[in-house]
Short mmCIF file of C-alpha atoms in Angstrom, two decimals:
data_model
loop_
_atom_site.label_atom_id
_atom_site.label_comp_id
_atom_site.label_asym_id
_atom_site.label_seq_id
_atom_site.Cartn_x
_atom_site.Cartn_y
_atom_site.Cartn_z
CA MET A 1 0.25 0.07 0.23
CA ASN A 2 1.15 3.72 -0.43
CA VAL A 3 1.22 6.09 2.15
CA ARG A 4 1.96 9.32 2.04
CA ILE A 5 4.23 9.47 4.95
CA GLU A 6 7.51 11.40 5.39
CA LYS A 7 10.58 8.62 3.87
CA SER A 8 12.88 7.05 6.32
CA TRP A 9 8.53 5.99 8.58
CA ASN A 10 8.46 4.80 5.86
CA ASP A 11 11.63 3.73 4.80
CA VAL A 12 11.53 1.49 8.85
CA LEU A 13 7.23 1.11 8.66
CA ALA A 14 7.31 -1.36 4.99
CA ASP A 15 6.87 -4.68 6.44
CA GLU A 16 3.01 -2.16 7.74
CA TRP A 17 1.52 -1.62 4.66
CA ASP A 18 1.11 -4.65 4.12
CA LYS A 19 0.02 -6.85 6.91
CA PRO A 20 -4.39 -7.36 6.44
CA TYR A 21 -4.63 -5.51 10.14
CA PHE A 22 -3.42 -2.14 8.00
CA ALA A 23 -5.75 -2.62 5.28
CA ALA A 24 -8.47 -2.73 7.83
CA LEU A 25 -7.14 -0.02 9.37
CA ALA A 26 -7.21 2.37 5.94
CA ASP A 27 -10.99 1.24 4.47
CA PHE A 28 -11.80 1.88 8.02
CA VAL A 29 -10.65 5.65 8.41
CA HIS A 30 -11.76 7.03 4.80
CA ARG A 31 -15.27 5.23 5.41
CA GLU A 32 -15.01 7.68 8.51
CA TYR A 33 -13.66 10.20 6.95
CA ARG A 34 -16.56 10.22 3.94
CA ASN A 35 -19.46 9.76 6.21
CA GLY A 36 -18.53 12.99 9.24
CA PRO A 37 -16.20 15.16 10.72
CA VAL A 38 -12.76 12.64 11.57
CA PHE A 39 -10.27 15.04 13.02
CA PRO A 40 -7.39 15.91 12.27
CA PRO A 41 -7.69 16.57 8.02
CA ALA A 42 -6.90 13.78 7.24
CA SER A 43 -3.71 15.43 5.26
CA LYS A 44 -2.62 15.80 8.80
CA ILE A 45 -3.03 11.78 9.94
CA PHE A 46 1.21 11.84 9.96
CA ALA A 47 2.32 15.23 11.01
CA ALA A 48 4.39 13.89 13.89
CA PHE A 49 6.02 11.35 11.20
CA ASP A 50 6.51 14.04 8.75
CA ALA A 51 7.77 17.03 11.21
CA CYS A 52 9.89 14.08 12.75
CA PRO A 53 11.79 11.84 11.13
CA PHE A 54 12.87 8.24 12.37
CA GLY A 55 17.22 9.66 12.50
CA ASP A 56 16.11 12.93 14.15
CA VAL A 57 14.11 11.60 17.03
CA LYS A 58 15.01 11.84 21.29
CA VAL A 59 12.52 12.28 22.99
CA VAL A 60 8.91 10.04 22.83
CA ILE A 61 6.03 12.04 24.38
CA LEU A 62 3.07 9.78 24.11
CA GLY A 63 -1.02 10.72 23.90
CA GLN A 64 -3.65 8.81 23.68
CA ASP A 65 -5.71 9.82 21.13
CA PRO A 66 -6.32 13.37 19.00
CA TYR A 67 -8.37 16.53 19.67
CA HIS A 68 -12.16 15.81 19.19
CA GLY A 69 -13.14 19.21 18.52
CA PRO A 70 -13.15 21.59 15.74
CA GLY A 71 -10.13 22.98 14.62
CA GLN A 72 -7.88 21.70 17.69
CA ALA A 73 -6.62 18.36 16.58
CA ASN A 74 -3.23 18.57 13.70
CA GLY A 75 -1.07 15.35 14.22
CA LEU A 76 0.67 16.02 16.25
CA CYS A 77 -0.41 14.87 20.44
CA PHE A 78 -1.49 17.21 22.95
CA SER A 79 -0.71 20.01 20.35
CA VAL A 80 -3.35 22.94 18.55
CA ALA A 81 -2.39 25.05 16.26
CA PRO A 82 -1.07 29.30 17.46
CA ASP A 83 -5.34 30.71 16.83
CA VAL A 84 -6.56 27.48 18.36
CA ALA A 85 -7.27 27.96 22.22
CA VAL A 86 -4.48 25.52 24.72
CA PRO A 87 -6.84 22.80 26.20
CA ARG A 88 -6.46 22.36 29.41
CA SER A 89 -4.18 19.28 29.24
CA LEU A 90 -2.13 21.44 27.29
CA VAL A 91 -1.86 24.34 30.36
CA ASN A 92 -0.96 21.93 33.03
CA ILE A 93 2.16 20.47 30.61
CA PHE A 94 3.06 24.40 29.78
CA LYS A 95 3.07 25.12 33.97
CA GLU A 96 5.03 21.85 34.53
CA VAL A 97 7.65 23.48 31.85
CA HIS A 98 7.57 26.40 33.45
CA ASP A 99 8.46 24.62 37.64
CA ASP A 100 10.27 22.41 36.39
CA THR A 101 12.76 24.87 33.75
CA GLY A 102 12.07 28.30 33.87
CA ALA A 103 11.07 28.65 30.78
CA PRO A 104 8.09 31.20 30.23
CA ILE A 105 4.40 30.08 30.10
CA PRO A 106 4.02 30.14 25.77
CA ALA A 107 1.88 31.98 23.86
CA ASN A 108 -0.11 29.37 22.15
CA GLY A 109 -0.15 25.80 22.44
CA ASP A 110 1.98 25.49 19.11
CA LEU A 111 4.13 22.01 19.72
CA SER A 112 5.97 22.45 16.87
CA ARG A 113 8.67 23.49 18.42
CA TRP A 114 9.57 20.55 20.25
CA ALA A 115 8.87 18.24 16.88
CA THR A 116 11.37 20.39 15.30
CA GLN A 117 14.30 20.23 17.95
CA GLY A 118 13.32 15.93 18.24
CA VAL A 119 10.23 15.77 19.68
CA LEU A 120 7.23 13.02 18.44
CA LEU A 121 4.07 13.48 19.37
CA LEU A 122 2.43 10.76 18.95
CA ASN A 123 -0.86 9.20 19.44
CA ALA A 124 -1.71 6.12 20.04
CA THR A 125 -3.86 6.29 17.93
CA LEU A 126 -4.39 8.69 14.95
CA THR A 127 -7.93 9.47 14.21
CA VAL A 128 -10.68 10.73 16.18
CA ARG A 129 -14.71 10.99 15.01
CA ALA A 130 -15.64 14.77 16.01
CA HIS A 131 -16.53 15.30 19.72
CA ALA A 132 -16.22 11.17 20.01
CA ALA A 133 -13.68 10.81 22.33
CA GLY A 134 -11.64 7.48 21.84
CA SER A 135 -14.03 6.07 18.81
CA HIS A 136 -11.37 4.87 16.58
CA GLN A 137 -10.10 2.72 18.90
CA ASN A 138 -9.19 -0.81 18.94
CA GLN A 139 -9.41 -0.99 14.53
CA GLY A 140 -5.66 -0.65 14.22
CA TRP A 141 -4.37 2.56 15.20
CA GLU A 142 -2.84 0.63 17.78
CA GLN A 143 -1.33 -1.91 16.23
CA LEU A 144 0.73 1.04 13.76
CA THR A 145 2.07 2.94 16.83
CA ASP A 146 3.25 -0.31 18.34
CA ALA A 147 5.13 -0.97 15.81
CA VAL A 148 6.61 3.07 16.19
CA ILE A 149 7.89 1.82 19.78
CA ARG A 150 9.20 -1.43 18.54
CA GLN A 151 11.25 -0.43 15.70
CA LEU A 152 12.53 2.88 18.10
CA ASN A 153 13.56 0.71 20.59
CA ASP A 154 15.14 -1.95 18.29
CA LYS A 155 17.00 0.25 15.92
CA ARG A 156 18.34 3.49 18.01
CA SER A 157 19.15 3.89 22.04
CA GLY A 158 19.26 6.30 23.80
CA LEU A 159 16.23 8.38 23.59
CA VAL A 160 13.30 9.43 26.34
CA PHE A 161 10.32 8.37 26.41
CA ILE A 162 7.75 9.89 27.83
CA LEU A 163 4.14 7.82 29.09
CA TRP A 164 1.52 9.89 31.07
CA GLY A 165 -0.94 8.38 32.16
CA ALA A 166 -2.29 4.80 32.48
CA TYR A 167 -2.84 4.46 28.42
CA ALA A 168 0.38 5.40 27.85
CA ALA A 169 2.03 3.41 30.62
CA ARG A 170 0.86 0.01 29.12
CA LYS A 171 3.07 0.69 25.96
CA GLY A 172 6.29 1.23 28.63
CA GLU A 173 6.25 -2.71 28.15
CA LEU A 174 7.52 -2.46 24.62
CA ILE A 175 10.46 -0.76 25.96
CA ASP A 176 14.12 -1.85 26.65
CA ARG A 177 15.01 0.09 30.27
CA SER A 178 18.10 -0.06 29.63
CA ARG A 179 18.69 0.80 26.26
CA HIS A 180 16.01 4.23 27.03
CA LEU A 181 14.33 6.96 29.53
CA VAL A 182 11.28 5.18 30.42
CA LEU A 183 9.62 8.35 32.79
CA THR A 184 5.83 7.80 33.80
CA SER A 185 3.61 9.66 35.68
CA PRO A 186 -0.17 10.42 36.08
CA HIS A 187 -1.47 12.18 33.03
CA PRO A 188 -2.01 15.99 32.55
CA SER A 189 -5.16 15.93 32.97
CA PRO A 190 -7.30 18.23 35.50
CA LEU A 191 -8.87 15.01 36.40
CA SER A 192 -5.21 13.79 37.43
CA ALA A 193 -2.32 15.85 36.94
CA SER A 194 -2.76 17.14 40.96
CA ARG A 195 -1.28 13.09 41.79
CA GLY A 196 1.70 13.33 40.37
CA PHE A 197 1.60 14.76 37.31
CA PHE A 198 2.67 18.64 38.27
CA GLY A 199 6.44 17.94 40.02
CA ASN A 200 7.52 15.56 37.94
CA HIS A 201 10.69 17.04 36.82
CA HIS A 202 10.05 15.39 33.80
CA PHE A 203 11.16 17.84 31.66
CA THR A 204 14.23 18.18 33.42
CA ARG A 205 15.50 14.08 33.82
CA ALA A 206 15.21 13.93 30.02
CA ASN A 207 17.41 16.45 29.39
CA SER A 208 19.64 15.50 31.91
CA TYR A 209 19.41 12.09 29.83
CA LEU A 210 20.13 12.98 26.42
CA GLU A 211 22.96 15.44 27.65
CA SER A 212 24.19 12.14 29.53
CA GLN A 213 24.03 10.32 25.96
CA GLY A 214 26.08 13.15 23.94
CA LYS A 215 22.82 13.78 22.95
CA THR A 216 21.57 17.96 22.86
CA PRO A 217 18.89 19.35 24.99
CA ILE A 218 15.30 19.97 24.52
CA GLN A 219 14.03 23.99 24.90
CA TRP A 220 11.13 22.80 25.96
#
């Protein structure tokens, strides 16, 4: 199957495109886009990969599925376009960045500046029906994103995987902690941020590890 995705990712994921689960997933996604509003826009489904080639990845932040409100999802987990109101989870992320690193709180929620520094902003499920959180789960996206994590785990070293919440933490079973740093905490959502997301120091811990691996830290 011809998948429009950044070349290095196309190369490492090539075996996935011809598997039965991916054909079924592609059929499902095409039907969903024909039948009603689905987010992100189809051209941005693989935006996280296009913004951060395989060899450039230094940090992986894993989300669950895209924002399901109009105009919010842009293909990068937790991110929104500059003219979109900052979602509450992202407000909490920015608060922790500020408290942890001293960086100023940004004026908008566009995280593309993280992606271009080597942060793969990956949702476990890459599409969602409008106003229906989780509506595209268990259709095959999770198998693809498991493959993404396995490829990073096996073919790269010294990466940081940031897993917030129980859903993301389950992906940690795919990661060799002797070769990579795995950081887990409660999710930044308003329902759980006060239970351990605030004060997790994931941003300074990630940068300290990257520096120990001879890599340039992220300007959060």
